[in-house]
Each structure stands twice: as structure tokens, then as C-alpha cells.
Amino acid sequence: DVVMTQTPVSMSVSLGGQVSISCRSSQSLVHNNGNTYLSWYIQKPSQSPQLLIYKVSNRFSGISDRFSGSGSGTDFTLKISRVEPDDLGVYYCGQGTQYPHTFGAGTKLELK
Amino acid sequence: EVQLQQSGPELQRPGASVKLSCKASGYTFTEYYMYWVKQRPKQSLELIGRIDPEDGSTDYVEKFKNKATLTADTSSNTAYMQLSSLTSEDTATYFCARNWLYWGQGVMVTVSS
């Protein structure tokens, strides 16, 4: 199975600040069809995960352009700019290239 | 609007079985896999398996092969997951998800004597 390693485990940020979360996969996430199925989610307390970014850098419907995804192969990054209170929660990366699909352990974003 | 509505919380005794439901609306049920995910308290997300509602074919993650049974009823656009021989290790929140874009609200299953 593909292992997804996220760093850091947690981080503190000031409102209005910028953060980056890293996600590395144990194998390349480039699918045979040329697509890279790497997604980012946020999960707030007592809620289901919410898709933010799919296929590395595509923002899901309604997601602010303060969220951006980048990367290729095995190394990926989520950047959040001008952090707002509603951005606080646990962020997960997930891969859908190889079955079984797997997720990182999560990065908890807290207020400084 | 795509919606996945899951059944309510469950409190079960060790050794029992439980069947969870996930009712889909807002799209053609048979056109997308339905995934089921386990999340233990304060833990990450763990795929259990997926079902193709069109033909009922399933793919289970190895560790859940003797634990979970996935089914789908196309007449009611509902996916089901049955968990058997429950232990405390099965205490978790379970989500259904359509191709990872849309998620149910989750159902908490507590196994306790």
C-alpha cells in the first residue's frame, strides 16, 4: 500500500498568516493515465472531511483561492494564505492513484 | 445537490453485528463507486473498501475482509455496510464517500458491554 507521510503533525499560525503542509508518498502518484490523484481535505471537529484540492492543484467548487496545492511525483504541498478562523482544523492528504486509497496521518492547524 | 445521508449512531455489544446505511441523492447512484472509511477517535482515515452499485462488485482492504460486508440497493439508492463480530476495536466513526468528493456526515459506532 502507498504510505502517505505528512509534516508537520501540528502547527500554530496567526490569523492572516501563511502556512505550508507537506505530504510525501512512498511511491509515485502518477497514474497510468497521466493524472496524479493527490487530494487535500480539511476536517473540523465532529464533521466529515471536506475536499479542498484534487489532482494536486485543482480547487474544489467553492474553495477559496487562499488554498493552493502543488507538487509532483511523490512530493506535494498545500499552502494556505491569509489564514482565517474557519481554516482551523485537521488537514489530510490522500491518494487515489493506487488501490487501496490511503491518507496521511493529518496536520492539525491551530491558532498561535 | 449531491447528498449522502447516513444512519444514526449505534451502541452495540461485543460480538454483535451492525448494518449502517448511506442514502445517496442528487446524482445517478450507479455511476460512481461508494467508499467506506473508518476513523477511530483522534485517528486518521482508513479505507475499508468500495462497492460499484451498478453491479455490486466490491473491493475490500485486506484487514477488513472478514469484518465488513458492502452492499448496495439501486431501488433505494442506498449503500450499506455490515460490520460483524464487533469488538472495542470497531468503536469508530464510519463515513461513506462518493469518489472522495462528497462525504456522508458519518455515523458513530460504539461497542461496549
Tab-separated table of C-alpha atoms in Angstrom:
chain	number	residue	atom	x	y	z
A	1	ASP	CA	0.000	0.000	0.000
A	2	VAL	CA	1.107	3.584	-0.606
A	3	VAL	CA	2.176	5.269	2.620
A	4	MET	CA	1.403	8.971	2.905
A	5	THR	CA	3.643	10.952	5.253
A	6	GLN	CA	2.506	14.381	6.332
A	7	THR	CA	4.550	17.015	8.090
A	8	PRO	CA	4.265	18.707	10.461
A	9	VAL	CA	1.923	16.870	12.799
A	10	SER	CA	0.669	20.202	14.126
A	11	MET	CA	1.368	23.849	13.621
A	12	SER	CA	0.351	27.173	15.059
A	13	VAL	CA	-0.460	30.163	12.937
A	14	SER	CA	-1.560	33.735	13.463
A	15	LEU	CA	-4.673	34.957	11.737
A	16	GLY	CA	-3.673	36.472	8.421
A	17	GLY	CA	-0.532	34.395	8.251
A	18	GLN	CA	0.550	31.729	5.768
A	19	VAL	CA	1.255	28.034	6.280
A	20	SER	CA	2.565	25.143	4.236
A	21	ILE	CA	1.849	21.478	4.820
A	22	SER	CA	3.943	18.777	3.211
A	23	CYS	CA	2.820	15.365	2.044
A	24	ARG	CA	5.104	12.665	0.696
A	25	SER	CA	4.070	9.352	-0.796
A	26	SER	CA	6.077	6.139	-0.689
A	27	GLN	CA	5.504	5.656	-4.423
A	28	SER	CA	4.880	7.940	-7.355
A	29	LEU	CA	1.260	9.037	-7.564
A	30	VAL	CA	1.298	9.414	-11.341
A	31	HIS	CA	-1.416	7.135	-12.674
A	32	ASN	CA	-1.086	5.162	-15.906
A	33	ASN	CA	-3.492	7.656	-17.450
A	34	GLY	CA	-1.120	10.533	-16.683
A	35	ASN	CA	-3.179	12.042	-13.881
A	36	THR	CA	-1.906	12.420	-10.336
A	37	TYR	CA	-4.642	11.688	-7.830
A	38	LEU	CA	-3.491	13.606	-4.791
A	39	SER	CA	-6.142	15.414	-2.776
A	40	TRP	CA	-6.266	17.616	0.299
A	41	TYR	CA	-9.053	17.706	2.865
A	42	ILE	CA	-9.905	19.645	5.979
A	43	GLN	CA	-11.758	18.051	8.842
A	44	LYS	CA	-13.279	20.230	11.523
A	45	PRO	CA	-14.384	18.822	14.876
A	46	SER	CA	-17.358	16.464	14.608
A	47	GLN	CA	-17.568	16.945	10.840
A	48	SER	CA	-16.751	14.804	7.868
A	49	PRO	CA	-13.676	15.610	5.788
A	50	GLN	CA	-14.221	18.346	3.217
A	51	LEU	CA	-12.421	18.255	-0.106
A	52	LEU	CA	-10.251	21.296	-0.777
A	53	ILE	CA	-7.916	20.314	-3.595
A	54	TYR	CA	-7.994	17.418	-6.062
A	55	LYS	CA	-5.464	16.201	-8.624
A	56	VAL	CA	-2.677	18.111	-6.882
A	57	SER	CA	-3.704	21.668	-7.642
A	58	ASN	CA	-7.386	21.901	-8.581
A	59	ARG	CA	-9.585	23.705	-6.086
A	60	PHE	CA	-12.928	22.055	-5.459
A	61	SER	CA	-16.102	24.028	-6.060
A	62	GLY	CA	-16.466	26.937	-3.649
A	63	ILE	CA	-12.967	26.679	-2.192
A	64	SER	CA	-11.175	29.977	-1.672
A	65	ASP	CA	-8.130	30.826	-3.769
A	66	ARG	CA	-6.286	31.244	-0.470
A	67	PHE	CA	-5.784	27.471	-0.740
A	68	SER	CA	-3.286	26.224	-3.281
A	69	GLY	CA	-1.774	22.834	-3.979
A	70	SER	CA	1.416	21.976	-5.773
A	71	GLY	CA	3.861	19.158	-6.295
A	72	SER	CA	4.503	16.142	-8.438
A	73	GLY	CA	5.547	12.525	-8.247
A	74	THR	CA	5.937	11.872	-4.539
A	75	ASP	CA	6.195	15.359	-3.007
A	76	PHE	CA	3.239	17.645	-2.518
A	77	THR	CA	2.431	20.838	-0.661
A	78	LEU	CA	-0.700	22.612	0.494
A	79	LYS	CA	-0.371	26.344	1.109
A	80	ILE	CA	-2.903	28.437	2.940
A	81	SER	CA	-2.535	32.197	2.788
A	82	ARG	CA	-4.220	34.877	4.871
A	83	VAL	CA	-5.380	32.286	7.403
A	84	GLU	CA	-8.894	32.800	8.727
A	85	PRO	CA	-10.559	31.319	11.835
A	86	ASP	CA	-12.606	28.939	9.677
A	87	ASP	CA	-9.368	27.379	8.371
A	88	LEU	CA	-8.554	25.781	11.711
A	89	GLY	CA	-8.862	22.009	11.829
A	90	VAL	CA	-7.020	18.887	10.737
A	91	TYR	CA	-5.715	18.679	7.184
A	92	TYR	CA	-5.267	15.360	5.411
A	93	CYS	CA	-3.667	14.464	2.144
A	94	GLY	CA	-4.981	11.414	0.353
A	95	GLN	CA	-4.036	9.444	-2.725
A	96	GLY	CA	-6.427	7.848	-5.174
A	97	THR	CA	-3.896	6.628	-7.707
A	98	GLN	CA	-3.343	3.163	-6.338
A	99	TYR	CA	-5.922	0.993	-4.602
A	100	PRO	CA	-6.322	0.862	-1.673
A	101	HIS	CA	-6.531	4.601	-1.434
A	102	THR	CA	-4.657	5.910	1.576
A	103	PHE	CA	-4.425	9.033	3.689
A	104	GLY	CA	-1.792	10.865	5.657
A	105	ALA	CA	-1.919	10.996	9.441
A	106	GLY	CA	-3.098	14.586	9.425
A	107	THR	CA	-1.787	18.035	10.301
A	108	LYS	CA	-3.579	19.986	12.988
A	109	LEU	CA	-3.713	23.697	12.359
A	110	GLU	CA	-4.170	25.779	15.485
A	111	LEU	CA	-4.136	29.431	16.386
A	112	LYS	CA	-0.955	30.871	17.794
B	1	GLU	CA	-27.129	18.789	-4.971
B	2	VAL	CA	-25.240	15.632	-4.107
B	3	GLN	CA	-26.054	14.352	-0.629
B	4	LEU	CA	-25.083	11.259	1.302
B	5	GLN	CA	-27.294	10.744	4.343
B	6	GLN	CA	-26.048	8.185	6.841
B	7	SER	CA	-27.981	6.362	9.518
B	8	GLY	CA	-27.859	7.271	13.191
B	9	PRO	CA	-25.400	6.412	15.953
B	10	GLU	CA	-25.160	2.833	17.176
B	11	LEU	CA	-24.387	1.323	20.548
B	12	GLN	CA	-23.678	-2.380	20.238
B	13	ARG	CA	-22.491	-5.206	22.478
B	14	PRO	CA	-19.284	-7.089	21.735
B	15	GLY	CA	-19.923	-9.957	19.358
B	16	ALA	CA	-22.925	-8.308	17.738
B	17	SER	CA	-23.314	-7.142	14.155
B	18	VAL	CA	-24.489	-3.789	12.864
B	19	LYS	CA	-25.659	-2.580	9.461
B	20	LEU	CA	-25.034	1.030	8.504
B	21	SER	CA	-26.725	2.820	5.636
B	22	CYS	CA	-25.808	5.657	3.311
B	23	LYS	CA	-28.630	7.055	1.188
B	24	ALA	CA	-27.493	8.906	-1.909
B	25	SER	CA	-29.336	11.668	-3.739
B	26	GLY	CA	-28.617	14.308	-6.340
B	27	TYR	CA	-26.821	12.068	-8.814
B	28	THR	CA	-27.108	8.764	-10.625
B	29	PHE	CA	-26.318	6.221	-7.935
B	30	THR	CA	-24.927	3.599	-10.277
B	31	GLU	CA	-22.374	5.889	-11.902
B	32	TYR	CA	-19.901	6.152	-9.001
B	33	TYR	CA	-18.156	3.872	-6.561
B	34	MET	CA	-19.173	4.269	-2.946
B	35	TYR	CA	-16.306	4.132	-0.475
B	36	TRP	CA	-16.462	3.380	3.237
B	37	VAL	CA	-13.948	4.817	5.662
B	38	LYS	CA	-13.207	4.180	9.326
B	39	GLN	CA	-11.954	6.855	11.689
B	40	ARG	CA	-11.111	5.891	15.244
B	41	PRO	CA	-11.135	8.692	17.833
B	42	LYS	CA	-8.303	11.162	17.253
B	43	GLN	CA	-7.004	8.998	14.384
B	44	SER	CA	-6.662	9.351	10.659
B	45	LEU	CA	-8.871	7.981	7.907
B	46	GLU	CA	-8.728	4.337	6.914
B	47	LEU	CA	-10.328	2.897	3.813
B	48	ILE	CA	-12.470	-0.182	4.418
B	49	GLY	CA	-13.475	-0.862	0.832
B	50	ARG	CA	-15.635	0.207	-2.042
B	51	ILE	CA	-18.639	-1.013	-3.952
B	52	ASP	CA	-19.724	-0.456	-7.511
B	53	PRO	CA	-23.502	-0.013	-7.173
B	54	GLU	CA	-24.023	-0.832	-10.828
B	55	ASP	CA	-23.086	-4.477	-10.471
B	56	GLY	CA	-22.498	-4.883	-6.733
B	57	SER	CA	-18.831	-5.746	-7.150
B	58	THR	CA	-16.665	-4.986	-4.135
B	59	ASP	CA	-13.028	-4.377	-3.259
B	60	TYR	CA	-12.064	-4.728	0.378
B	61	VAL	CA	-8.910	-3.669	2.110
B	62	GLU	CA	-7.335	-6.909	3.319
B	63	LYS	CA	-7.693	-6.250	7.047
B	64	PHE	CA	-11.447	-5.667	6.705
B	65	LYS	CA	-12.270	-8.672	4.549
B	66	ASN	CA	-13.682	-10.674	7.435
B	67	LYS	CA	-15.149	-7.657	9.192
B	68	ALA	CA	-17.159	-5.627	6.679
B	69	THR	CA	-19.710	-6.542	4.015
B	70	LEU	CA	-20.687	-3.903	1.491
B	71	THR	CA	-23.928	-3.974	-0.443
B	72	ALA	CA	-25.985	-1.538	-2.482
B	73	ASP	CA	-29.693	-1.269	-3.257
B	74	THR	CA	-30.254	0.530	-6.531
B	75	SER	CA	-34.020	0.715	-5.968
B	76	SER	CA	-33.499	3.000	-2.988
B	77	ASN	CA	-30.107	4.480	-3.932
B	78	THR	CA	-28.694	3.249	-0.648
B	79	ALA	CA	-25.343	1.713	0.165
B	80	TYR	CA	-24.917	-0.481	3.202
B	81	MET	CA	-22.038	-1.708	5.302
B	82	GLN	CA	-22.452	-4.552	7.757
B	83	LEU	CA	-19.830	-4.985	10.466
B	84	SER	CA	-19.712	-8.347	12.167
B	85	SER	CA	-18.297	-9.791	15.403
B	86	LEU	CA	-17.908	-6.354	16.884
B	87	THR	CA	-15.121	-5.630	19.356
B	88	SER	CA	-13.914	-2.469	21.046
B	89	GLU	CA	-11.538	-2.042	18.106
B	90	ASP	CA	-14.579	-1.329	15.935
B	91	THR	CA	-15.563	1.693	18.012
B	92	ALA	CA	-15.177	4.477	15.475
B	93	THR	CA	-16.935	6.876	13.167
B	94	TYR	CA	-17.712	5.429	9.765
B	95	PHE	CA	-18.108	7.549	6.658
B	96	CYS	CA	-19.400	6.796	3.206
B	97	ALA	CA	-17.909	8.842	0.396
B	98	ARG	CA	-18.597	9.191	-3.305
B	99	ASN	CA	-15.364	9.298	-5.283
B	100	TRP	CA	-13.856	11.312	-2.414
B	101	LEU	CA	-15.617	14.491	-3.435
B	102	TYR	CA	-18.744	14.029	-1.365
B	103	TRP	CA	-18.941	12.543	2.111
B	104	GLY	CA	-21.714	11.444	4.403
B	105	GLN	CA	-21.936	13.056	7.805
B	106	GLY	CA	-20.528	9.972	9.477
B	107	VAL	CA	-22.035	7.526	11.947
B	108	MET	CA	-20.537	6.777	15.304
B	109	VAL	CA	-20.487	3.138	16.320
B	110	THR	CA	-19.713	2.377	19.950
B	111	VAL	CA	-19.023	-1.173	21.040
B	112	SER	CA	-19.343	-1.653	24.763
B	113	SER	CA	-20.714	-4.186	27.198
